C-alpha cells in the first residue's frame, strides 16, 4: 500500500461499505474491517485502489487492539468507525446480552479505536476520524430503542468534545460524527424494525458524509428534514421530544 490509507469498520454493508467505495475512488487504499469475510472479499474486487481485509469482531476488545496493531505502521490518515447496530423493542424486553454487545460495538470499540488512532494522528498533526453516530445521537432519548439512542448520544458527545479540544490545541486533526436519519441498509433487519420515516440510500449518505468530513464539519447531519428535526429537538421541550421520538419508534414493526 503506497497511497494514504483509510480504515473503514463496518465495510461489509451499508454506510461503511459505501464510504469505503467513496474513499477508494478518491485514491485512498482501504483497510476493510467487519466479520463477514465473503462480503469484504467481494467489495475488495470492486475497488479501484489497493485494499487489505481484516476480519474482526469489534465486540471483542482484543480485536480492537489487534486492528490497531495490524495497521499502525501503514500510512493511515483516515479512520471511519461505521460498525454498529441497533435493537428495537421495549427496554424490559430486549435481552441484556444483546444490549451489552451493542454497547461493546457502538461505544467501546469506537472509543478505543478513536483513542488509539487519534494519538497516532496527533503525532503527525494529520488525519480524519469520522464516527458514524445517528440522528438518535442528537436526540435527548429514544423510547423503544433506549440503549441504541444512548449509545449514539455517547458517540456524538465524545466526538464533539474531542473536536473542541483539538480546535483549542490548533491541531489539524479532525474528529467528527456523522448523524444520519433513516438510511436504507441492513440496519433494520438486524434491529428487528421497519422505518417509520422516509429513508435515504447509503450512497447518498456516504457521499455527503465524506464531503463534509473533508470540509471538517464536526457534526454532519445529511438531509434537510433530518437537520430540521435535530434543530427542533434542541428547542422544543425535552419531555415532548422524547414522547414524539417514542411514538416514531413505536411505528416501527419488526
Ligand atoms: N441505517 C440507518 O438507518 C442508520 C441511521 C443512523 C445511523 N446508522 C449507523 O450507521 C452505522 C452503519 O450501519 P448501517 O446502516 O450501514 O447497517 P448495516 O448495513 O447493518 O451495516 C452494519 C455494519 O457493521 C458491522 N458490524 C456489526 N457488528 C459488528 C461487530 N461485532 N464487529 C465488526 N463489525 C460489525 C457489520 O459487519 P458484519 O456483520 O460483517 O460484521 C456491517 O458491516 C451503524 O453504526 C448504525 O448505527 C444507521
PDB file of N, CA and C and ligand atoms in Angstrom, residues 10-16 33-36 56-59 82-85 105-106 132-135 148 152 180-187 190 195, ligand 1:
ATOM      1  N   UNK A  10     -17.082  -1.798   9.599  1.00  0.00           N
ATOM      2  CA  UNK A  10     -18.445  -1.953   9.079  1.00  0.00           C
ATOM      3  C   UNK A  10     -18.465  -1.865   7.569  1.00  0.00           C
ATOM      4  N   UNK A  11     -17.347  -2.294   6.930  1.00  0.00           N
ATOM      5  CA  UNK A  11     -17.228  -2.142   5.473  1.00  0.00           C
ATOM      6  C   UNK A  11     -17.972  -3.230   4.698  1.00  0.00           C
ATOM      7  N   UNK A  12     -18.530  -4.206   5.395  1.00  0.00           N
ATOM      8  CA  UNK A  12     -19.193  -5.296   4.681  1.00  0.00           C
ATOM      9  C   UNK A  12     -20.614  -4.944   4.234  1.00  0.00           C
ATOM     10  N   UNK A  13     -21.129  -3.808   4.701  1.00  0.00           N
ATOM     11  CA  UNK A  13     -22.528  -3.498   4.394  1.00  0.00           C
ATOM     12  C   UNK A  13     -22.815  -2.004   4.596  1.00  0.00           C
ATOM     13  N   UNK A  14     -23.878  -1.563   3.932  1.00  0.00           N
ATOM     14  CA  UNK A  14     -24.482  -0.263   4.231  1.00  0.00           C
ATOM     15  C   UNK A  14     -23.570   0.945   4.117  1.00  0.00           C
ATOM     16  N   UNK A  15     -23.613   1.787   5.120  1.00  0.00           N
ATOM     17  CA  UNK A  15     -22.921   3.083   5.081  1.00  0.00           C
ATOM     18  C   UNK A  15     -21.400   2.887   5.020  1.00  0.00           C
ATOM     19  N   UNK A  16     -20.874   1.970   5.814  1.00  0.00           N
ATOM     20  CA  UNK A  16     -19.429   1.730   5.812  1.00  0.00           C
ATOM     21  C   UNK A  16     -18.936   1.262   4.454  1.00  0.00           C
ATOM     22  N   UNK A  33     -12.846  -3.622   7.281  1.00  0.00           N
ATOM     23  CA  UNK A  33     -12.988  -4.343   8.550  1.00  0.00           C
ATOM     24  C   UNK A  33     -14.453  -4.725   8.800  1.00  0.00           C
ATOM     25  N   UNK A  34     -14.682  -5.969   9.137  1.00  0.00           N
ATOM     26  CA  UNK A  34     -16.004  -6.470   9.556  1.00  0.00           C
ATOM     27  C   UNK A  34     -15.844  -7.948   9.896  1.00  0.00           C
ATOM     28  N   UNK A  35     -16.961  -8.629  10.208  1.00  0.00           N
ATOM     29  CA  UNK A  35     -16.863 -10.071  10.499  1.00  0.00           C
ATOM     30  C   UNK A  35     -17.039 -10.924   9.261  1.00  0.00           C
ATOM     31  N   UNK A  36     -17.811 -10.452   8.269  1.00  0.00           N
ATOM     32  CA  UNK A  36     -18.146 -11.315   7.123  1.00  0.00           C
ATOM     33  C   UNK A  36     -17.092 -11.211   6.013  1.00  0.00           C
ATOM     34  N   UNK A  56     -12.632  -8.848  11.852  1.00  0.00           N
ATOM     35  CA  UNK A  56     -12.581  -8.544  13.293  1.00  0.00           C
ATOM     36  C   UNK A  56     -13.990  -8.497  13.853  1.00  0.00           C
ATOM     37  N   UNK A  57     -14.122  -9.022  15.063  1.00  0.00           N
ATOM     38  CA  UNK A  57     -15.376  -8.860  15.790  1.00  0.00           C
ATOM     39  C   UNK A  57     -15.149  -7.748  16.811  1.00  0.00           C
ATOM     40  N   UNK A  58     -15.653  -6.575  16.517  1.00  0.00           N
ATOM     41  CA  UNK A  58     -15.327  -5.396  17.339  1.00  0.00           C
ATOM     42  C   UNK A  58     -16.056  -5.389  18.684  1.00  0.00           C
ATOM     43  N   UNK A  59     -16.875  -6.404  18.875  1.00  0.00           N
ATOM     44  CA  UNK A  59     -17.465  -6.609  20.201  1.00  0.00           C
ATOM     45  C   UNK A  59     -16.358  -7.026  21.187  1.00  0.00           C
ATOM     46  N   UNK A  82     -17.722   2.840  11.378  1.00  0.00           N
ATOM     47  CA  UNK A  82     -19.127   2.707  10.954  1.00  0.00           C
ATOM     48  C   UNK A  82     -19.786   1.458  11.528  1.00  0.00           C
ATOM     49  N   UNK A  83     -19.000   0.503  11.993  1.00  0.00           N
ATOM     50  CA  UNK A  83     -19.593  -0.733  12.537  1.00  0.00           C
ATOM     51  C   UNK A  83     -20.540  -0.387  13.680  1.00  0.00           C
ATOM     52  N   UNK A  84     -21.717  -0.969  13.663  1.00  0.00           N
ATOM     53  CA  UNK A  84     -22.676  -0.701  14.730  1.00  0.00           C
ATOM     54  C   UNK A  84     -24.000  -1.352  14.413  1.00  0.00           C
ATOM     55  N   UNK A  85     -24.842  -1.442  15.415  1.00  0.00           N
ATOM     56  CA  UNK A  85     -26.175  -1.989  15.174  1.00  0.00           C
ATOM     57  C   UNK A  85     -27.146  -1.491  16.232  1.00  0.00           C
ATOM     58  N   UNK A 105     -19.883  -2.745  20.791  1.00  0.00           N
ATOM     59  CA  UNK A 105     -19.584  -2.355  19.398  1.00  0.00           C
ATOM     60  C   UNK A 105     -19.798  -0.847  19.206  1.00  0.00           C
ATOM     61  N   UNK A 106     -20.958  -0.351  19.608  1.00  0.00           N
ATOM     62  CA  UNK A 106     -21.299   1.047  19.308  1.00  0.00           C
ATOM     63  C   UNK A 106     -20.508   2.047  20.147  1.00  0.00           C
ATOM     64  N   UNK A 132     -19.474   7.144  12.868  1.00  0.00           N
ATOM     65  CA  UNK A 132     -20.846   7.112  12.366  1.00  0.00           C
ATOM     66  C   UNK A 132     -21.779   6.953  13.575  1.00  0.00           C
ATOM     67  N   UNK A 133     -22.418   8.067  13.913  1.00  0.00           N
ATOM     68  CA  UNK A 133     -23.385   8.082  15.006  1.00  0.00           C
ATOM     69  C   UNK A 133     -24.768   7.941  14.385  1.00  0.00           C
ATOM     70  N   UNK A 134     -25.667   8.834  14.717  1.00  0.00           N
ATOM     71  CA  UNK A 134     -27.034   8.773  14.190  1.00  0.00           C
ATOM     72  C   UNK A 134     -27.734  10.044  14.639  1.00  0.00           C
ATOM     73  N   UNK A 135     -28.836  10.371  13.962  1.00  0.00           N
ATOM     74  CA  UNK A 135     -29.638  11.490  14.473  1.00  0.00           C
ATOM     75  C   UNK A 135     -30.134  11.126  15.887  1.00  0.00           C
ATOM     76  N   UNK A 148     -29.897   1.948  22.201  1.00  0.00           N
ATOM     77  CA  UNK A 148     -29.292   2.393  20.931  1.00  0.00           C
ATOM     78  C   UNK A 148     -29.133   3.910  20.930  1.00  0.00           C
ATOM     79  N   UNK A 152     -25.593   6.112  20.850  1.00  0.00           N
ATOM     80  CA  UNK A 152     -25.246   7.106  19.833  1.00  0.00           C
ATOM     81  C   UNK A 152     -25.048   8.495  20.455  1.00  0.00           C
ATOM     82  N   UNK A 180     -26.859  10.452  10.548  1.00  0.00           N
ATOM     83  CA  UNK A 180     -27.975  10.327   9.598  1.00  0.00           C
ATOM     84  C   UNK A 180     -29.286   9.935  10.282  1.00  0.00           C
ATOM     85  N   UNK A 181     -30.377  10.282   9.605  1.00  0.00           N
ATOM     86  CA  UNK A 181     -31.684   9.710   9.931  1.00  0.00           C
ATOM     87  C   UNK A 181     -31.744   8.344   9.250  1.00  0.00           C
ATOM     88  N   UNK A 182     -32.944   7.867   8.913  1.00  0.00           N
ATOM     89  CA  UNK A 182     -33.060   6.533   8.308  1.00  0.00           C
ATOM     90  C   UNK A 182     -32.286   6.385   6.991  1.00  0.00           C
ATOM     91  N   UNK A 183     -31.495   5.331   6.903  1.00  0.00           N
ATOM     92  CA  UNK A 183     -30.721   5.024   5.693  1.00  0.00           C
ATOM     93  C   UNK A 183     -31.052   3.578   5.313  1.00  0.00           C
ATOM     94  N   UNK A 184     -31.258   3.370   4.026  1.00  0.00           N
ATOM     95  CA  UNK A 184     -31.674   2.040   3.574  1.00  0.00           C
ATOM     96  C   UNK A 184     -30.477   1.085   3.520  1.00  0.00           C
ATOM     97  N   UNK A 185     -30.294   0.305   4.576  1.00  0.00           N
ATOM     98  CA  UNK A 185     -29.176  -0.649   4.693  1.00  0.00           C
ATOM     99  C   UNK A 185     -29.730  -1.933   5.330  1.00  0.00           C
ATOM    100  N   UNK A 186     -28.835  -2.748   5.874  1.00  0.00           N
ATOM    101  CA  UNK A 186     -29.299  -3.951   6.592  1.00  0.00           C
ATOM    102  C   UNK A 186     -29.636  -3.645   8.050  1.00  0.00           C
ATOM    103  N   UNK A 187     -29.530  -2.364   8.406  1.00  0.00           N
ATOM    104  CA  UNK A 187     -29.713  -1.969   9.808  1.00  0.00           C
ATOM    105  C   UNK A 187     -31.034  -2.472  10.411  1.00  0.00           C
ATOM    106  N   UNK A 190     -31.280  -6.172  11.136  1.00  0.00           N
ATOM    107  CA  UNK A 190     -30.528  -6.538  12.342  1.00  0.00           C
ATOM    108  C   UNK A 190     -31.264  -6.048  13.591  1.00  0.00           C
ATOM    109  N   UNK A 195     -38.621   1.097   8.998  1.00  0.00           N
ATOM    110  CA  UNK A 195     -38.613   2.551   9.159  1.00  0.00           C
ATOM    111  C   UNK A 195     -40.013   3.122   9.169  1.00  0.00           C
TER     112      UNK A 195
HETATM  113  N1  LIG B   1     -29.308   2.574   8.594  1.00  0.00           N
HETATM  114  C1  LIG B   1     -29.720   3.570   9.350  1.00  0.00           C
HETATM  115  O1  LIG B   1     -30.879   3.979   9.317  1.00  0.00           O
HETATM  116  C2  LIG B   1     -28.750   4.277  10.244  1.00  0.00           C
HETATM  117  C3  LIG B   1     -29.088   5.565  10.683  1.00  0.00           C
HETATM  118  C4  LIG B   1     -28.211   6.231  11.514  1.00  0.00           C
HETATM  119  C5  LIG B   1     -27.017   5.642  11.884  1.00  0.00           C
HETATM  120  N2  LIG B   1     -26.713   4.391  11.450  1.00  0.00           N
HETATM  121  C6  LIG B   1     -25.426   3.808  11.882  1.00  0.00           C
HETATM  122  O2  LIG B   1     -24.655   3.545  10.746  1.00  0.00           O
HETATM  123  C7  LIG B   1     -23.687   2.540  11.042  1.00  0.00           C
HETATM  124  C8  LIG B   1     -23.682   1.524   9.921  1.00  0.00           C
HETATM  125  O3  LIG B   1     -24.947   0.858   9.908  1.00  0.00           O
HETATM  126  P1  LIG B   1     -25.671   0.508   8.543  1.00  0.00           P
HETATM  127  O4  LIG B   1     -26.935   1.259   8.484  1.00  0.00           O
HETATM  128  O5  LIG B   1     -24.722   0.610   7.422  1.00  0.00           O
HETATM  129  O6  LIG B   1     -26.082  -1.012   8.872  1.00  0.00           O
HETATM  130  P2  LIG B   1     -25.628  -2.404   8.238  1.00  0.00           P
HETATM  131  O7  LIG B   1     -25.889  -2.424   6.793  1.00  0.00           O
HETATM  132  O8  LIG B   1     -26.289  -3.431   9.106  1.00  0.00           O
HETATM  133  O9  LIG B   1     -24.052  -2.427   8.499  1.00  0.00           O
HETATM  134  C9  LIG B   1     -23.508  -2.605   9.785  1.00  0.00           C
HETATM  135  C10 LIG B   1     -22.037  -2.911   9.668  1.00  0.00           C
HETATM  136  O10 LIG B   1     -21.492  -3.058  10.995  1.00  0.00           O
HETATM  137  C11 LIG B   1     -20.728  -4.255  11.028  1.00  0.00           C
HETATM  138  N3  LIG B   1     -20.730  -4.827  12.362  1.00  0.00           N
HETATM  139  C12 LIG B   1     -21.795  -5.055  13.168  1.00  0.00           C
HETATM  140  N4  LIG B   1     -21.410  -5.681  14.296  1.00  0.00           N
HETATM  141  C13 LIG B   1     -20.064  -5.852  14.199  1.00  0.00           C
HETATM  142  C14 LIG B   1     -19.081  -6.459  15.014  1.00  0.00           C
HETATM  143  N5  LIG B   1     -19.395  -7.056  16.177  1.00  0.00           N
HETATM  144  N6  LIG B   1     -17.794  -6.455  14.600  1.00  0.00           N
HETATM  145  C15 LIG B   1     -17.463  -5.897  13.428  1.00  0.00           C
HETATM  146  N7  LIG B   1     -18.336  -5.308  12.603  1.00  0.00           N
HETATM  147  C16 LIG B   1     -19.628  -5.299  12.966  1.00  0.00           C
HETATM  148  C17 LIG B   1     -21.407  -5.186  10.016  1.00  0.00           C
HETATM  149  O11 LIG B   1     -20.488  -6.141   9.536  1.00  0.00           O
HETATM  150  P3  LIG B   1     -20.510  -7.723   9.820  1.00  0.00           P
HETATM  151  O12 LIG B   1     -21.931  -8.113  10.146  1.00  0.00           O
HETATM  152  O13 LIG B   1     -19.985  -8.324   8.575  1.00  0.00           O
HETATM  153  O14 LIG B   1     -19.575  -7.873  10.976  1.00  0.00           O
HETATM  154  C18 LIG B   1     -21.764  -4.203   8.914  1.00  0.00           C
HETATM  155  O15 LIG B   1     -20.677  -4.022   8.062  1.00  0.00           O
HETATM  156  C19 LIG B   1     -24.098   1.959  12.396  1.00  0.00           C
HETATM  157  O16 LIG B   1     -23.217   2.465  13.384  1.00  0.00           O
HETATM  158  C20 LIG B   1     -25.520   2.475  12.603  1.00  0.00           C
HETATM  159  O17 LIG B   1     -25.834   2.622  13.939  1.00  0.00           O
HETATM  160  C21 LIG B   1     -27.551   3.697  10.637  1.00  0.00           C
END
